[in-house]
mmCIF file of C-alpha atoms in Angstrom:
data_model
loop_
_atom_site.group_PDB
_atom_site.id
_atom_site.type_symbol
_atom_site.label_atom_id
_atom_site.label_comp_id
_atom_site.label_asym_id
_atom_site.label_seq_id
_atom_site.Cartn_x
_atom_site.Cartn_y
_atom_site.Cartn_z
ATOM 1 C CA MET A 1 132.253 168.002 69.224
ATOM 2 C CA LYS A 2 129.796 168.082 66.605
ATOM 3 C CA THR A 3 129.780 163.990 66.504
ATOM 4 C CA GLU A 4 129.488 163.714 70.264
ATOM 5 C CA THR A 5 126.280 165.788 70.311
ATOM 6 C CA ARG A 6 125.093 163.657 67.793
ATOM 7 C CA ASP A 7 125.985 160.457 69.325
ATOM 8 C CA HIS A 8 124.360 161.884 72.580
ATOM 9 C CA ILE A 9 121.138 162.483 71.311
ATOM 10 C CA LEU A 10 121.293 159.034 69.483
ATOM 11 C CA SER A 11 122.101 157.633 72.744
ATOM 12 C CA CYS A 12 119.292 159.466 74.866
ATOM 13 C CA GLY A 13 116.771 158.777 71.976
ATOM 14 C CA SER A 14 117.652 155.308 71.880
ATOM 15 C CA LYS A 15 117.032 154.301 75.498
ATOM 16 C CA ILE A 16 113.732 155.873 75.290
ATOM 17 C CA ILE A 17 112.633 153.967 72.080
ATOM 18 C CA HIS A 18 114.050 150.885 73.272
ATOM 19 C CA LEU A 19 111.429 150.658 75.894
ATOM 20 C CA LYS A 20 108.382 152.513 74.571
ATOM 21 C CA GLY A 21 108.976 151.823 70.793
ATOM 22 C CA TYR A 22 109.044 154.580 67.687
ATOM 23 C CA ALA A 23 105.637 155.986 67.407
ATOM 24 C CA ALA A 24 105.124 156.371 70.827
ATOM 25 C CA THR A 25 108.191 158.554 71.622
ATOM 26 C CA GLY A 26 108.258 162.115 70.433
ATOM 27 C CA ILE A 27 111.168 164.278 69.356
ATOM 28 C CA LYS A 28 110.405 166.656 72.238
ATOM 29 C CA GLU A 29 110.797 163.451 74.709
ATOM 30 C CA ILE A 30 114.438 162.757 72.975
ATOM 31 C CA LEU A 31 115.221 166.548 73.325
ATOM 32 C CA ASP A 32 114.233 166.793 77.062
ATOM 33 C CA ALA A 33 116.304 163.583 78.008
ATOM 34 C CA ALA A 34 119.292 164.857 75.659
ATOM 35 C CA LYS A 35 118.862 168.450 77.124
ATOM 36 C CA VAL A 36 119.367 170.032 73.566
ATOM 37 C CA PRO A 37 117.035 172.527 71.695
ATOM 38 C CA LYS A 38 115.132 171.486 68.865
ATOM 39 C CA GLY A 39 117.366 173.357 66.421
ATOM 40 C CA SER A 40 120.066 171.117 67.331
ATOM 41 C CA PHE A 41 118.142 167.826 66.861
ATOM 42 C CA TYR A 42 117.406 169.201 63.306
ATOM 43 C CA PHE A 43 120.994 170.076 62.695
ATOM 44 C CA TYR A 44 121.890 166.608 62.995
ATOM 45 C CA PHE A 45 118.672 164.653 61.812
ATOM 46 C CA LYS A 46 116.468 165.921 58.881
ATOM 47 C CA SER A 47 113.286 164.374 60.268
ATOM 48 C CA LYS A 48 112.394 161.619 62.957
ATOM 49 C CA GLU A 49 112.664 159.110 60.256
ATOM 50 C CA ASP A 50 116.260 160.137 59.550
ATOM 51 C CA PHE A 51 116.857 159.849 63.128
ATOM 52 C CA CYS A 52 115.572 156.194 62.855
ATOM 53 C CA VAL A 53 117.831 155.512 60.209
ATOM 54 C CA ALA A 54 120.982 156.832 62.291
ATOM 55 C CA LEU A 55 119.342 154.657 65.272
ATOM 56 C CA VAL A 56 119.430 151.473 63.247
ATOM 57 C CA GLU A 57 122.733 152.185 62.025
ATOM 58 C CA HIS A 58 124.081 152.834 65.792
ATOM 59 C CA HIS A 59 122.510 149.329 67.096
ATOM 60 C CA ARG A 60 123.821 147.605 63.947
ATOM 61 C CA LYS A 61 127.633 148.765 64.742
ATOM 62 C CA ASN A 62 127.051 147.658 68.529
ATOM 63 C CA ILE A 63 125.184 144.432 67.901
ATOM 64 C CA LEU A 64 127.600 143.116 65.396
ATOM 65 C CA HIS A 65 130.746 144.571 67.397
ATOM 66 C CA GLY A 66 129.504 142.594 70.471
ATOM 67 C CA MET A 67 128.821 139.452 68.375
ATOM 68 C CA ASP A 68 132.179 139.626 66.948
ATOM 69 C CA LEU A 69 133.879 139.766 70.293
ATOM 70 C CA ALA A 70 132.218 137.043 71.435
ATOM 71 C CA LEU A 71 132.306 134.608 68.692
ATOM 72 C CA GLU A 72 135.518 134.948 67.294
ATOM 73 C CA ASN A 73 137.626 133.962 70.186
ATOM 74 C CA ARG A 74 138.932 130.878 68.942
ATOM 75 C CA ASP A 75 140.284 129.701 72.510
ATOM 76 C CA LEU A 76 136.649 128.103 73.051
ATOM 77 C CA PRO A 77 134.958 125.595 71.097
ATOM 78 C CA PRO A 78 132.328 127.356 68.765
ATOM 79 C CA LEU A 79 129.124 126.080 70.243
ATOM 80 C CA GLN A 80 130.458 126.935 73.693
ATOM 81 C CA ARG A 81 131.232 130.334 72.460
ATOM 82 C CA LEU A 82 127.861 130.944 71.012
ATOM 83 C CA GLN A 83 126.241 129.718 74.254
ATOM 84 C CA ASP A 84 128.406 132.121 76.106
ATOM 85 C CA PHE A 85 127.189 135.029 73.856
ATOM 86 C CA PHE A 86 123.470 134.386 74.452
ATOM 87 C CA ALA A 87 124.097 134.052 78.280
ATOM 88 C CA GLU A 88 125.912 137.290 78.247
ATOM 89 C CA VAL A 89 122.988 138.955 76.221
ATOM 90 C CA HIS A 90 120.489 137.298 78.739
ATOM 91 C CA LYS A 91 122.369 138.995 81.563
ATOM 92 C CA LEU A 92 121.909 142.511 79.923
ATOM 93 C CA HIS A 93 118.325 142.029 79.728
ATOM 94 C CA ALA A 94 118.184 140.954 83.458
ATOM 95 C CA VAL A 95 119.618 144.409 84.141
ATOM 96 C CA MET A 96 117.031 145.958 82.003
ATOM 97 C CA GLY A 97 114.440 144.357 83.986
ATOM 98 C CA TYR A 98 113.229 141.987 80.839
ATOM 99 C CA LYS A 99 111.295 145.023 79.643
ATOM 100 C CA LYS A 100 113.067 146.241 76.621
ATOM 101 C CA GLY A 101 113.892 143.385 74.018
ATOM 102 C CA CYS A 102 116.271 143.253 71.094
ATOM 103 C CA PRO A 103 116.099 146.957 69.683
ATOM 104 C CA VAL A 104 116.422 145.652 66.068
ATOM 105 C CA GLY A 105 113.689 143.161 66.749
ATOM 106 C CA ASN A 106 111.427 145.671 68.232
ATOM 107 C CA LEU A 107 111.900 147.945 65.385
ATOM 108 C CA ALA A 108 111.494 145.173 62.542
ATOM 109 C CA GLN A 109 108.161 144.600 64.383
ATOM 110 C CA GLU A 110 107.072 147.724 64.571
ATOM 111 C CA LEU A 111 108.379 149.281 61.065
ATOM 112 C CA GLY A 112 109.570 146.677 59.114
ATOM 113 C CA ALA A 113 106.577 145.877 56.788
ATOM 114 C CA THR A 114 105.362 149.735 56.994
ATOM 115 C CA ASN A 115 108.791 151.641 56.342
ATOM 116 C CA PRO A 116 110.701 150.093 53.382
ATOM 117 C CA LEU A 117 113.742 152.211 54.074
ATOM 118 C CA VAL A 118 114.045 151.211 57.436
ATOM 119 C CA GLY A 119 112.691 147.811 56.854
ATOM 120 C CA LYS A 120 115.644 146.923 54.375
ATOM 121 C CA GLN A 121 118.253 148.158 57.144
ATOM 122 C CA LEU A 122 116.624 146.140 59.737
ATOM 123 C CA GLN A 123 116.616 143.224 57.573
ATOM 124 C CA ASN A 124 120.282 143.563 56.920
ATOM 125 C CA VAL A 125 121.208 143.550 60.464
ATOM 126 C CA LEU A 126 119.252 140.354 61.037
ATOM 127 C CA ASP A 127 121.064 138.889 57.992
ATOM 128 C CA ALA A 128 124.330 139.726 59.456
ATOM 129 C CA MET A 129 123.558 138.424 62.874
ATOM 130 C CA THR A 130 122.407 135.198 61.063
ATOM 131 C CA LEU A 131 125.381 135.161 59.155
ATOM 132 C CA ARG A 132 127.652 135.435 62.189
ATOM 133 C CA ILE A 133 126.016 132.416 63.807
ATOM 134 C CA THR A 134 126.010 130.388 60.653
ATOM 135 C CA ALA A 135 129.749 130.696 60.542
ATOM 136 C CA VAL A 136 129.985 129.662 64.142
ATOM 137 C CA LEU A 137 127.814 126.686 63.166
ATOM 138 C CA GLU A 138 129.744 125.797 60.303
ATOM 139 C CA GLU A 139 132.983 125.561 62.248
ATOM 140 C CA ALA A 140 131.230 123.180 64.785
ATOM 141 C CA ARG A 141 130.252 121.151 61.956
ATOM 142 C CA GLU A 142 133.680 121.027 60.651
ATOM 143 C CA ARG A 143 134.921 119.754 64.125
ATOM 144 C CA GLY A 144 132.091 117.133 63.971
ATOM 145 C CA GLU A 145 130.383 119.008 66.956
ATOM 146 C CA LEU A 146 127.059 119.859 65.201
ATOM 147 C CA PRO A 147 124.325 117.063 64.921
ATOM 148 C CA ILE A 148 124.243 115.830 61.352
ATOM 149 C CA ARG A 149 120.511 116.685 60.992
ATOM 150 C CA LEU A 150 121.093 120.493 61.074
ATOM 151 C CA LYS A 151 122.165 122.547 58.216
ATOM 152 C CA PRO A 152 124.143 125.579 59.504
ATOM 153 C CA ASP A 153 122.139 128.426 57.454
ATOM 154 C CA GLU A 154 118.586 127.042 58.319
ATOM 155 C CA THR A 155 119.415 126.569 61.907
ATOM 156 C CA ALA A 156 121.175 130.018 62.450
ATOM 157 C CA ALA A 157 117.809 131.673 60.972
ATOM 158 C CA PHE A 158 115.780 129.417 63.328
ATOM 159 C CA ILE A 159 117.883 130.390 66.322
ATOM 160 C CA ILE A 160 117.676 133.837 65.496
ATOM 161 C CA SER A 161 113.697 133.548 64.936
ATOM 162 C CA ALA A 162 113.249 131.723 68.329
ATOM 163 C CA TRP A 163 115.702 134.643 70.238
ATOM 164 C CA GLN A 164 113.325 137.284 68.831
ATOM 165 C CA GLY A 165 110.168 135.672 69.610
ATOM 166 C CA ALA A 166 111.519 134.916 73.309
ATOM 167 C CA PHE A 167 111.648 138.344 73.596
ATOM 168 C CA VAL A 168 108.171 138.966 72.529
ATOM 169 C CA GLN A 169 107.167 136.600 75.426
ATOM 170 C CA MET A 170 109.543 138.235 77.783
ATOM 171 C CA LYS A 171 107.892 141.637 77.700
ATOM 172 C CA ALA A 172 104.631 140.008 78.041
ATOM 173 C CA VAL A 173 105.933 138.276 81.188
ATOM 174 C CA SER A 174 108.575 140.811 82.180
ATOM 175 C CA GLY A 175 110.345 138.100 83.305
ATOM 176 C CA PRO A 176 113.253 135.550 82.311
ATOM 177 C CA ALA A 177 111.425 132.207 81.707
ATOM 178 C CA PRO A 178 111.334 132.636 77.986
ATOM 179 C CA LEU A 179 115.258 133.432 77.603
ATOM 180 C CA ASP A 180 115.998 130.637 80.015
ATOM 181 C CA ASN A 181 113.265 128.071 77.820
ATOM 182 C CA PHE A 182 115.463 129.303 74.675
ATOM 183 C CA MET A 183 118.663 128.664 76.078
ATOM 184 C CA ALA A 184 117.739 125.014 77.445
ATOM 185 C CA MET A 185 115.781 124.095 74.015
ATOM 186 C CA VAL A 186 118.785 125.401 71.632
ATOM 187 C CA PHE A 187 121.929 124.333 73.794
ATOM 188 C CA ASP A 188 120.398 121.239 75.697
ATOM 189 C CA VAL A 189 118.207 119.877 72.995
ATOM 190 C CA LEU A 190 118.447 121.382 69.427
ATOM 191 C CA LEU A 191 122.338 121.750 69.061
ATOM 192 C CA VAL A 192 122.662 118.376 70.875
ATOM 193 C CA MET B 1 72.402 146.016 67.356
ATOM 194 C CA LYS B 2 74.648 147.586 69.855
ATOM 195 C CA THR B 3 76.968 144.909 69.706
ATOM 196 C CA GLU B 4 77.084 144.942 66.125
ATOM 197 C CA THR B 5 78.208 148.472 65.900
ATOM 198 C CA ARG B 6 80.945 147.601 68.809
ATOM 199 C CA ASP B 7 82.265 144.541 66.840
ATOM 200 C CA HIS B 8 82.164 146.848 63.766
ATOM 201 C CA ILE B 9 84.386 149.514 65.507
ATOM 202 C CA LEU B 10 86.637 146.682 67.034
ATOM 203 C CA SER B 11 86.892 144.867 63.564
ATOM 204 C CA CYS B 12 87.969 148.248 61.849
ATOM 205 C CA GLY B 13 90.228 149.230 64.486
ATOM 206 C CA SER B 14 91.799 145.431 64.506
ATOM 207 C CA LYS B 15 92.632 145.789 60.725
ATOM 208 C CA ILE B 16 94.516 149.073 61.137
ATOM 209 C CA ILE B 17 96.468 148.584 64.457
ATOM 210 C CA HIS B 18 97.250 144.840 62.909
ATOM 211 C CA LEU B 19 99.566 146.712 60.370
ATOM 212 C CA LYS B 20 100.660 149.976 62.001
ATOM 213 C CA GLY B 21 100.891 148.998 65.581
ATOM 214 C CA TYR B 22 99.035 150.551 68.677
ATOM 215 C CA ALA B 23 100.645 153.998 68.973
ATOM 216 C CA ALA B 24 100.631 154.818 65.438
ATOM 217 C CA THR B 25 96.858 154.392 65.135
ATOM 218 C CA GLY B 26 94.905 157.378 66.205
ATOM 219 C CA ILE B 27 91.158 157.142 67.083
ATOM 220 C CA LYS B 28 90.114 159.308 64.423
ATOM 221 C CA GLU B 29 91.605 157.060 61.981
ATOM 222 C CA ILE B 30 89.402 153.919 63.742
ATOM 223 C CA LEU B 31 86.440 156.159 63.344
ATOM 224 C CA ASP B 32 87.015 157.115 59.810
ATOM 225 C CA ALA B 33 87.282 153.446 58.697
ATOM 226 C CA ALA B 34 84.160 152.513 60.881
ATOM 227 C CA LYS B 35 82.303 155.366 59.580
ATOM 228 C CA VAL B 36 80.851 156.241 62.928
ATOM 229 C CA PRO B 37 81.066 159.571 65.085
ATOM 230 C CA LYS B 38 83.507 159.951 67.944
ATOM 231 C CA GLY B 39 80.689 159.766 70.494
ATOM 232 C CA SER B 40 79.842 156.221 69.403
ATOM 233 C CA PHE B 41 83.280 155.187 69.971
ATOM 234 C CA TYR B 42 83.105 156.685 73.451
ATOM 235 C CA PHE B 43 79.782 154.762 74.129
ATOM 236 C CA TYR B 44 81.604 151.478 73.812
ATOM 237 C CA PHE B 45 85.158 152.346 74.995
ATOM 238 C CA LYS B 46 86.331 154.468 77.795
ATOM 239 C CA SER B 47 89.278 155.037 75.992
ATOM 240 C CA LYS B 48 91.966 154.106 73.545
ATOM 241 C CA GLU B 49 93.377 151.796 76.216
ATOM 242 C CA ASP B 50 90.060 150.420 77.128
ATOM 243 C CA PHE B 51 89.861 149.866 73.297
ATOM 244 C CA CYS B 52 93.062 147.903 73.157
ATOM 245 C CA VAL B 53 91.504 145.672 76.090
ATOM 246 C CA ALA B 54 88.699 144.700 74.147
ATOM 247 C CA LEU B 55 90.909 144.246 70.958
ATOM 248 C CA VAL B 56 93.176 141.764 72.836
ATOM 249 C CA GLU B 57 89.628 139.897 73.951
ATOM 250 C CA HIS B 58 88.673 139.745 70.362
ATOM 251 C CA HIS B 59 92.126 138.237 69.153
ATOM 252 C CA ARG B 60 91.975 135.613 72.218
ATOM 253 C CA LYS B 61 88.494 134.168 71.212
ATOM 254 C CA ASN B 62 89.667 134.386 67.278
ATOM 255 C CA ILE B 63 92.881 132.556 67.698
ATOM 256 C CA LEU B 64 91.986 130.020 70.204
ATOM 257 C CA HIS B 65 88.857 129.078 68.251
ATOM 258 C CA GLY B 66 90.964 128.825 65.130
ATOM 259 C CA MET B 67 93.471 126.509 67.275
ATOM 260 C CA ASP B 68 90.858 124.369 68.873
ATOM 261 C CA LEU B 69 89.191 123.755 65.382
ATOM 262 C CA ALA B 70 92.655 122.631 63.868
ATOM 263 C CA LEU B 71 94.021 120.858 66.794
ATOM 264 C CA GLU B 72 91.283 118.970 68.146
ATOM 265 C CA ASN B 73 90.280 116.918 65.231
ATOM 266 C CA ARG B 74 91.253 113.440 66.264
ATOM 267 C CA ASP B 75 90.991 112.109 62.873
ATOM 268 C CA LEU B 76 94.822 113.201 61.990
ATOM 269 C CA PRO B 77 97.711 112.091 63.914
ATOM 270 C CA PRO B 78 98.519 114.928 66.532
ATOM 271 C CA LEU B 79 101.776 116.216 64.859
ATOM 272 C CA GLN B 80 100.174 116.354 61.520
ATOM 273 C CA ARG B 81 97.467 118.345 63.131
ATOM 274 C CA LEU B 82 99.870 121.033 64.415
ATOM 275 C CA GLN B 83 101.585 121.138 61.134
ATOM 276 C CA ASP B 84 98.261 121.563 59.428
ATOM 277 C CA PHE B 85 97.561 124.473 61.668
ATOM 278 C CA PHE B 86 100.707 126.423 61.293
ATOM 279 C CA ALA B 87 100.663 125.696 57.350
ATOM 280 C CA GLU B 88 97.073 127.317 57.597
ATOM 281 C CA VAL B 89 98.399 130.336 59.308
ATOM 282 C CA HIS B 90 101.072 130.517 56.990
ATOM 283 C CA LYS B 91 98.380 130.934 54.020
ATOM 284 C CA LEU B 92 96.638 133.583 55.839
ATOM 285 C CA HIS B 93 100.151 135.625 56.258
ATOM 286 C CA ALA B 94 100.498 134.989 52.297
ATOM 287 C CA VAL B 95 97.223 136.650 51.770
ATOM 288 C CA MET B 96 98.313 139.704 53.835
ATOM 289 C CA GLY B 97 101.283 140.112 52.113
ATOM 290 C CA TYR B 98 103.568 138.821 55.003
ATOM 291 C CA LYS B 99 103.093 142.671 56.396
ATOM 292 C CA LYS B 100 100.916 142.110 59.448
ATOM 293 C CA GLY B 101 102.555 139.395 61.760
ATOM 294 C CA CYS B 102 100.315 138.246 64.552
ATOM 295 C CA PRO B 103 98.344 140.579 66.345
ATOM 296 C CA VAL B 104 99.015 139.261 69.805
ATOM 297 C CA GLY B 105 102.850 138.958 69.037
ATOM 298 C CA ASN B 106 102.740 142.738 67.847
ATOM 299 C CA LEU B 107 101.056 144.176 70.795
ATOM 300 C CA ALA B 108 103.129 142.044 73.091
ATOM 301 C CA GLN B 109 106.318 143.516 71.449
ATOM 302 C CA GLU B 110 104.748 147.025 71.735
ATOM 303 C CA LEU B 111 103.205 147.399 74.930
ATOM 304 C CA GLY B 112 103.829 143.953 77.127
ATOM 305 C CA ALA B 113 106.489 145.596 79.225
ATOM 306 C CA THR B 114 105.169 149.278 79.375
ATOM 307 C CA ASN B 115 101.114 148.691 80.095
ATOM 308 C CA PRO B 116 100.893 146.042 82.704
ATOM 309 C CA LEU B 117 97.183 145.583 82.291
ATOM 310 C CA VAL B 118 97.496 144.658 78.422
ATOM 311 C CA GLY B 119 100.755 142.860 79.301
ATOM 312 C CA LYS B 120 99.049 140.560 81.513
ATOM 313 C CA GLN B 121 96.124 140.019 79.068
ATOM 314 C CA LEU B 122 98.742 139.020 76.404
ATOM 315 C CA GLN B 123 100.665 136.789 78.501
ATOM 316 C CA ASN B 124 97.262 134.706 79.053
ATOM 317 C CA VAL B 125 96.869 134.466 75.548
ATOM 318 C CA LEU B 126 100.405 133.387 74.578
ATOM 319 C CA ASP B 127 100.156 131.076 77.850
ATOM 320 C CA ALA B 128 96.716 129.683 76.253
ATOM 321 C CA MET B 129 98.250 129.034 72.899
ATOM 322 C CA THR B 130 101.184 127.209 74.583
ATOM 323 C CA LEU B 131 98.943 125.010 76.499
ATOM 324 C CA ARG B 132 96.977 123.857 73.470
ATOM 325 C CA ILE B 133 100.384 123.080 71.429
ATOM 326 C CA THR B 134 101.468 121.273 74.780
ATOM 327 C CA ALA B 135 98.296 119.105 74.671
ATOM 328 C CA VAL B 136 99.045 118.053 71.148
ATOM 329 C CA LEU B 137 102.586 117.190 71.947
ATOM 330 C CA GLU B 138 101.671 115.368 75.036
ATOM 331 C CA GLU B 139 99.242 113.017 72.750
ATOM 332 C CA ALA B 140 101.780 112.627 70.359
ATOM 333 C CA ARG B 141 104.352 111.266 73.042
ATOM 334 C CA GLU B 142 101.665 108.950 74.513
ATOM 335 C CA ARG B 143 101.549 107.600 70.853
ATOM 336 C CA GLY B 144 105.372 107.160 70.628
ATOM 337 C CA GLU B 145 105.684 109.921 68.072
ATOM 338 C CA LEU B 146 107.540 112.478 69.892
ATOM 339 C CA PRO B 147 111.380 112.129 70.136
ATOM 340 C CA ILE B 148 112.155 111.072 73.686
ATOM 341 C CA ARG B 149 114.265 114.331 74.019
ATOM 342 C CA LEU B 150 111.735 116.580 73.611
ATOM 343 C CA LYS B 151 109.482 117.701 76.770
ATOM 344 C CA PRO B 152 105.962 118.875 75.608
ATOM 345 C CA ASP B 153 105.665 122.064 77.629
ATOM 346 C CA GLU B 154 109.057 123.417 77.018
ATOM 347 C CA THR B 155 108.955 122.366 73.461
ATOM 348 C CA ALA B 156 105.504 123.916 73.260
ATOM 349 C CA ALA B 157 107.057 127.218 74.583
ATOM 350 C CA PHE B 158 109.890 127.170 72.261
ATOM 351 C CA ILE B 159 107.584 126.661 69.282
ATOM 352 C CA ILE B 160 105.394 129.477 70.040
ATOM 353 C CA SER B 161 108.862 131.661 70.561
ATOM 354 C CA ALA B 162 110.172 130.712 67.095
ATOM 355 C CA TRP B 163 106.866 131.152 65.550
ATOM 356 C CA GLN B 164 106.606 134.905 67.157
ATOM 357 C CA GLY B 165 110.154 135.684 66.100
ATOM 358 C CA ALA B 166 109.452 134.467 62.756
ATOM 359 C CA PHE B 167 106.923 137.060 62.176
ATOM 360 C CA VAL B 168 109.433 139.752 63.303
ATOM 361 C CA GLN B 169 111.916 138.423 60.714
ATOM 362 C CA MET B 170 108.762 138.025 58.374
ATOM 363 C CA LYS B 171 107.912 142.011 58.408
ATOM 364 C CA ALA B 172 111.659 142.982 57.743
ATOM 365 C CA VAL B 173 111.714 140.716 54.428
ATOM 366 C CA SER B 174 108.045 141.101 53.805
ATOM 367 C CA GLY B 175 108.389 137.711 52.469
ATOM 368 C CA PRO B 176 107.735 134.031 53.405
ATOM 369 C CA ALA B 177 111.356 132.964 54.015
ATOM 370 C CA PRO B 178 111.196 133.204 57.819
ATOM 371 C CA LEU B 179 107.768 131.225 57.942
ATOM 372 C CA ASP B 180 108.910 128.682 55.649
ATOM 373 C CA ASN B 181 112.203 128.098 57.635
ATOM 374 C CA PHE B 182 109.898 127.578 60.940
ATOM 375 C CA MET B 183 108.132 125.049 59.267
ATOM 376 C CA ALA B 184 111.100 123.148 58.175
ATOM 377 C CA MET B 185 112.986 123.475 61.135
ATOM 378 C CA VAL B 186 110.280 122.530 63.626
ATOM 379 C CA PHE B 187 108.690 119.701 61.444
ATOM 380 C CA ASP B 188 111.694 118.180 59.644
ATOM 381 C CA VAL B 189 114.293 118.891 62.411
ATOM 382 C CA LEU B 190 113.050 119.306 65.624
ATOM 383 C CA LEU B 191 110.038 117.085 65.823
ATOM 384 C CA VAL B 192 111.400 114.293 63.970
#
């Protein structure tokens, strides 16, 4: 029961912060959305920052679990799995009206440089995402399916950058064009 | 004199918002930094949002002016000018301790999807930046210096995405690695 309430508060707060950002979201707004009293919030989280730390951990689990599910299916060729993964995430953002971006990238942009604790946590998530893509590119290289000019680790970090930046541009246009261009440039140009 | 005071408030507010973000910065903090009374702020700006609109215009002018200076020097080959431009911006971020990112990308990430007025303004700046890079890539193509697989407009938009995303990652690591990787991937791999 305790874990359920904590998860419920996290889930409600997550949705608001995902759209509006951390500084623009007040604890009261999270309480109202979760329909819990203030004391309940402070029973589970010492402070708003403590809530943010829990939120990043919540996103870390979800994102890496989703990546593992999509990227570890060895029935498909590695680059196909990578493309399918990004295409699935693209669809999720269509459902959200292209307004929310990556919850980890948003927080990295907002807090990465000013909050060392959360910044380090976000760096770890971005590194873990990059490692998963590196592994897929290494598998492609072993199968002779990666252009020789590409180093798996540098290419993976570049793909993560381009993806995060596509979200920045997506928010300004509130439309799919930057994600579409990412897909075309990565899968029809860079990895070919 | 009036313009000077307005520019002074903009410049002081710009520095704070560049590091902390829009929502996390209060008007009082800007007044304190600029050493002007509240009435002076409201003489020049109707509201915090009005200040933000002026701030984006301030960044638009500075960024596009800097790009024009760097990219229009026809004494150097187009791709060399592009590389020199990004190398110069990279140096600016070293001076800022890799903590601030792109002022336009930061605001696009924070407000692009939730403030249509500012979002549209930011989209226009990102489009103008993309157009300048497209022009350089078109010039390179005319000189036979752009790989045939690359379309100038799509490649330019992808470079802007990768650059904005490198800043997101740069903040999480508070170091140059993501910008270094951007430079290597764009100028030693993608455009080669």
